Tab-separated table of C-alpha atoms in Angstrom:
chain	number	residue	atom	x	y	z
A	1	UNK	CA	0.000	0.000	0.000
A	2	UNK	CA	2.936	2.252	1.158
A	3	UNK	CA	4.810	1.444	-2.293
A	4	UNK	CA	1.202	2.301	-4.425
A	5	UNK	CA	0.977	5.250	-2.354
A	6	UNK	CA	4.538	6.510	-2.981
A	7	UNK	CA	4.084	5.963	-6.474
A	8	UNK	CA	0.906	7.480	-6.906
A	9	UNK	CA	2.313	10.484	-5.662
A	10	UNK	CA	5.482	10.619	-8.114
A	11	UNK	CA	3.095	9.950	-11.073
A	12	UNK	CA	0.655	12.738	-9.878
A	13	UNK	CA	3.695	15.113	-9.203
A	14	UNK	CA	5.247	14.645	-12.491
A	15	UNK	CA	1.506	14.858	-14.495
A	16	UNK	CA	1.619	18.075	-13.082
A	17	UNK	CA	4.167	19.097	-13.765
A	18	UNK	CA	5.045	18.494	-17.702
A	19	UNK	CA	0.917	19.124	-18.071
A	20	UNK	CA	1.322	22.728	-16.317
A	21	UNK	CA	4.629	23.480	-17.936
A	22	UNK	CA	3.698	22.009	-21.622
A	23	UNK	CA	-0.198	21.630	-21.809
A	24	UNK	CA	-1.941	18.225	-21.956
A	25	UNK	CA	-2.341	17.358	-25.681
A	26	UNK	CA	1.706	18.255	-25.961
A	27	UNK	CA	2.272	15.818	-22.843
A	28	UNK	CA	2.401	11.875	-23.707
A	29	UNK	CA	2.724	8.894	-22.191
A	30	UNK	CA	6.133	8.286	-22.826
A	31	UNK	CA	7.257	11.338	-21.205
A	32	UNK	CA	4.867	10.848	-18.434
A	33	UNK	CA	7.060	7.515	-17.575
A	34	UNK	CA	9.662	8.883	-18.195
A	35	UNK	CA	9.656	12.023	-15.772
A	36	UNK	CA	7.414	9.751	-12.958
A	37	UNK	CA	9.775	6.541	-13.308
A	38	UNK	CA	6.451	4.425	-13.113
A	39	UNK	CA	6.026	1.709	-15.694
A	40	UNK	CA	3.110	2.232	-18.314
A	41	UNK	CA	1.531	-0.644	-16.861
A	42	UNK	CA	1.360	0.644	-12.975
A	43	UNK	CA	-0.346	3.479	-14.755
A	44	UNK	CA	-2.907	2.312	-16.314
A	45	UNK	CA	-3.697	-0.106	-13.092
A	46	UNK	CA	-4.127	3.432	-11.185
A	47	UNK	CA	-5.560	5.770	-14.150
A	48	UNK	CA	-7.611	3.636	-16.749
A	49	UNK	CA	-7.116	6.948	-18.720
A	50	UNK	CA	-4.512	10.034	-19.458
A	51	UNK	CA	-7.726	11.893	-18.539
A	52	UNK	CA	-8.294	10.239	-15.227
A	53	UNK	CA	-4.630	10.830	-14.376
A	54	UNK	CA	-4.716	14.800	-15.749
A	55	UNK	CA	-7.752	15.120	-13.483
A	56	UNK	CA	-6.438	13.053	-10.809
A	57	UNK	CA	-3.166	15.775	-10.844
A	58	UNK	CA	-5.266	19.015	-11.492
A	59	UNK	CA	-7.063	18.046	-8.016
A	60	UNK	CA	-3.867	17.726	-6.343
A	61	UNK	CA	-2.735	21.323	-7.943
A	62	UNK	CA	-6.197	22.844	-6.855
A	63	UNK	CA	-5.611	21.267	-3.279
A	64	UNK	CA	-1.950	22.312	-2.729
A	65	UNK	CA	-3.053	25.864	-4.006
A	66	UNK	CA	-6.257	26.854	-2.458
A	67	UNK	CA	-4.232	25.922	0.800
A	68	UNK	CA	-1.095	28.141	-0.477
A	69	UNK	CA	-3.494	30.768	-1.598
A	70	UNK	CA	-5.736	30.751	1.666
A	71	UNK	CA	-2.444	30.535	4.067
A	72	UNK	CA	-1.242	33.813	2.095
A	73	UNK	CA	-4.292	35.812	2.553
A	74	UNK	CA	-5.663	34.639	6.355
A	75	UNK	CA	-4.053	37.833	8.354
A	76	UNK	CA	-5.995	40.785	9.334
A	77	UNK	CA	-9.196	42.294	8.059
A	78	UNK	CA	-11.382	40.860	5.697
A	79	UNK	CA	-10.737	44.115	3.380
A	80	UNK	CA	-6.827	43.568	4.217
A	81	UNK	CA	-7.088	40.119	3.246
A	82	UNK	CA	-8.496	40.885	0.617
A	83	UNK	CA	-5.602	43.369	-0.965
A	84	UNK	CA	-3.343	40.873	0.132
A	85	UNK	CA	-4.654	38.709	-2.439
A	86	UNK	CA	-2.849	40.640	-5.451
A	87	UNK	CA	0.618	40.877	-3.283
A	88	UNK	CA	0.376	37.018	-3.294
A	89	UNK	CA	-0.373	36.958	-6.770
A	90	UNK	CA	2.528	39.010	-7.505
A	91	UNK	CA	5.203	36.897	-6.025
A	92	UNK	CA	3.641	33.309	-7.824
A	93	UNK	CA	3.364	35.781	-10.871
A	94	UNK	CA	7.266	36.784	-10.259
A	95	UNK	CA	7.946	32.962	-10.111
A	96	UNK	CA	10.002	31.386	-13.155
A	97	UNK	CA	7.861	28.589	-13.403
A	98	UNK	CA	4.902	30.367	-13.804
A	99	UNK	CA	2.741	29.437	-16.259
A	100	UNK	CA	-0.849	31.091	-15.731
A	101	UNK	CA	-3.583	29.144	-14.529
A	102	UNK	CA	-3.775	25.410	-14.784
A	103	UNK	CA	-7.545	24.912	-14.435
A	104	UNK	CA	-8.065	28.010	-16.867
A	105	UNK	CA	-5.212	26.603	-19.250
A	106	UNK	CA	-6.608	22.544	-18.895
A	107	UNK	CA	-10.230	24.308	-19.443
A	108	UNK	CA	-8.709	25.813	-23.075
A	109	UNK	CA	-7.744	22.309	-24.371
A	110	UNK	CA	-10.608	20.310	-23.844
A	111	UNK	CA	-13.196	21.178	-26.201
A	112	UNK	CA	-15.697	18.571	-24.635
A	113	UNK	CA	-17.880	20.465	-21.826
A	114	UNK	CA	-18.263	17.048	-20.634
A	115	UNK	CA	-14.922	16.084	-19.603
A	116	UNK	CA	-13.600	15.211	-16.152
A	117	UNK	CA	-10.829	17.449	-16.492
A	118	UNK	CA	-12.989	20.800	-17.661
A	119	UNK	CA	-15.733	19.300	-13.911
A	120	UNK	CA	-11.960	19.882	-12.244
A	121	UNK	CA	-11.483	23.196	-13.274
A	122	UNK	CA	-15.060	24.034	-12.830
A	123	UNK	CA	-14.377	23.206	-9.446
A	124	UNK	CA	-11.348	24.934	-8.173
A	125	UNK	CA	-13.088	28.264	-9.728
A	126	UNK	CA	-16.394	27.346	-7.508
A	127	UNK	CA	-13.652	26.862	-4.229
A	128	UNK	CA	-11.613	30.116	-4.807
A	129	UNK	CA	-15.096	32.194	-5.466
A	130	UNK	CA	-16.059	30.607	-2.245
A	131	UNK	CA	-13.746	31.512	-0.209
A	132	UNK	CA	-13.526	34.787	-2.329
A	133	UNK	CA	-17.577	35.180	-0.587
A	134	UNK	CA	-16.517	33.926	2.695
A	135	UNK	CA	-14.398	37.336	2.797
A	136	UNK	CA	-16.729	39.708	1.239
A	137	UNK	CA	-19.344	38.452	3.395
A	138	UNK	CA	-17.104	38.640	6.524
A	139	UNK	CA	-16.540	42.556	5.841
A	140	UNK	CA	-20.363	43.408	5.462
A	141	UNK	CA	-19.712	44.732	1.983
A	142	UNK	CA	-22.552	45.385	-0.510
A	143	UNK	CA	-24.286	42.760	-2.815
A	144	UNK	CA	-20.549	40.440	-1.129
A	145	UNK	CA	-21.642	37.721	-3.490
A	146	UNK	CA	-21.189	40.036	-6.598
A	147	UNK	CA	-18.062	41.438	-4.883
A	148	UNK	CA	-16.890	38.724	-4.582
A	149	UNK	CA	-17.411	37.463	-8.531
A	150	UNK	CA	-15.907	40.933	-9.352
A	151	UNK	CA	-12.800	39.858	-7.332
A	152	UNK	CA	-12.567	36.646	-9.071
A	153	UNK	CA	-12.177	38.285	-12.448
A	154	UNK	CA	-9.319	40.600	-11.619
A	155	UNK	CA	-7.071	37.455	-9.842
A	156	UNK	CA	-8.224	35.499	-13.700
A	157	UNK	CA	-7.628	38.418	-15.365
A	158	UNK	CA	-4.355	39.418	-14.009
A	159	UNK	CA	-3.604	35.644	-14.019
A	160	UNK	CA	-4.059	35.457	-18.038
A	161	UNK	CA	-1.988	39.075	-18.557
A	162	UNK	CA	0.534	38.410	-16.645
A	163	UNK	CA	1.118	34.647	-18.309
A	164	UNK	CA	0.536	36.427	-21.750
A	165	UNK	CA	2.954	39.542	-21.183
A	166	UNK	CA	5.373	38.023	-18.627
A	167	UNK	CA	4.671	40.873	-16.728
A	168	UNK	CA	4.418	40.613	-13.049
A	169	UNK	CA	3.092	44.254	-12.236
A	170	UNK	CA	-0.293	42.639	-13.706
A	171	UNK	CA	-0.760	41.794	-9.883
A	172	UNK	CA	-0.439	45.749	-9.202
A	173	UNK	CA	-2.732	47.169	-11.535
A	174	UNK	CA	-5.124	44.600	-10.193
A	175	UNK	CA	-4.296	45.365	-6.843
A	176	UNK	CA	-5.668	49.099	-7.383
A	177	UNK	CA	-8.596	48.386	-8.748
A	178	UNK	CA	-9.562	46.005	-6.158
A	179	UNK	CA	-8.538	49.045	-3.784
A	180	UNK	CA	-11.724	51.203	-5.917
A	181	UNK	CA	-13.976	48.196	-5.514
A	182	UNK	CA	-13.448	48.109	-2.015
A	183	UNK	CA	-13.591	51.647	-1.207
A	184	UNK	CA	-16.634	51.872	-3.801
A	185	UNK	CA	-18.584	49.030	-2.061
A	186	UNK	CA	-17.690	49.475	1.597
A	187	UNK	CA	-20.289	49.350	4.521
A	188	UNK	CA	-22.159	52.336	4.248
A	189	UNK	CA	-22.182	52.369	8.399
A	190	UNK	CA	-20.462	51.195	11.885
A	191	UNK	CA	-22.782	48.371	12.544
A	192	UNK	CA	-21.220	46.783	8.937
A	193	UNK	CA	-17.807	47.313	9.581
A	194	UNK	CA	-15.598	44.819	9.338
A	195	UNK	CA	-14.115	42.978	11.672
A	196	UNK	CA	-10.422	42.073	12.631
């Protein structure tokens, strides 16, 4: 079990990996072995398909990030935690590995609404606009549900400019207008304030 679980792990890393780095249709089998070390065979026993095992990876990504992403934005206010949001951007933006977003790339590729990979990305954008709501709420803000949808277009869109341009400042520019939306939709008294 140890041994399955150990190579399980390698196989999702390395999915990951060449998928986020080279896209899924560019990513075969043979280089799949090849960067994982698992045989073909162990594989397919664990993954009857390259979709199951792209899926199977993008839900490790969306794991490993929504806790990196939550971890990076969990100190002070909810309107503080919110800016903080496009400072953390800026520094997985900054990173030379960077690549834009998997779930929005994987989404791109598969043409088939159907497919277990595009339900995967469909659900890491629910999660992030959910915790996304779980702030605006938290601060009292106006219509926080909208707010919050508003938010989740400038971290996509500053997410797809910055992977486009290679510029990192996306993040900033971002970062301001979320500072507008905040100040634009703020509690409109003391009783909605929000709270440390």
């Amino acid at each position: 079990m140890l041994e399955d679980a150990s190579l399980q792990n390698r196989l999702l890393q390395a999915t990951e990996s060449l998928v986020y780095a080279g896209g899924i249709n560019a990513t075969g089998m043979d280089a799949i072995v090849k960067a994982s070390g698992v045989a073909r065979k162990s594989i397919y026993r664990l993954y009857s398909t390259k979709e199951a095992l792209v899926a199977a990876a993008l839900r490790e990504r969306d794991e490993r990030w929504m806790q990196w992403f939550i971890a990076g934005t969990s100190e002070g206010a909810p309107s503080e935690r919110l800016l903080a949001v496009f400072a953390l951007l800026r520094s997985w933006f900054s990173a030379p590995d960077f690549h834009g977003c998997a779930f929005i790339n994987a989404a791109g590729e598969i043409g088939d609404l159907d497919s277990e990979i595009r339900a995967v990305a469909l659900m890491h954008k629910q999660r992030l606009l959910a915790y996304l709501n779980e702030l605006t709420t938290a601060g009292g803000f106006t219509e926080p549900e909208e707010m919050a949808r508003q938010f989740l277009l400038l971290i996509d869109g500053a997410t797809a400019v910055a992977m486009v341009t290679g510029q990192a400042d996306a993040a900033d520019s971002a970062g301001r207008t979320a500072q507008l939306l905040l100040h634009t939709l703020s509690p409109s008294d003391g009783l909605n304030s929000p709270q440390a």
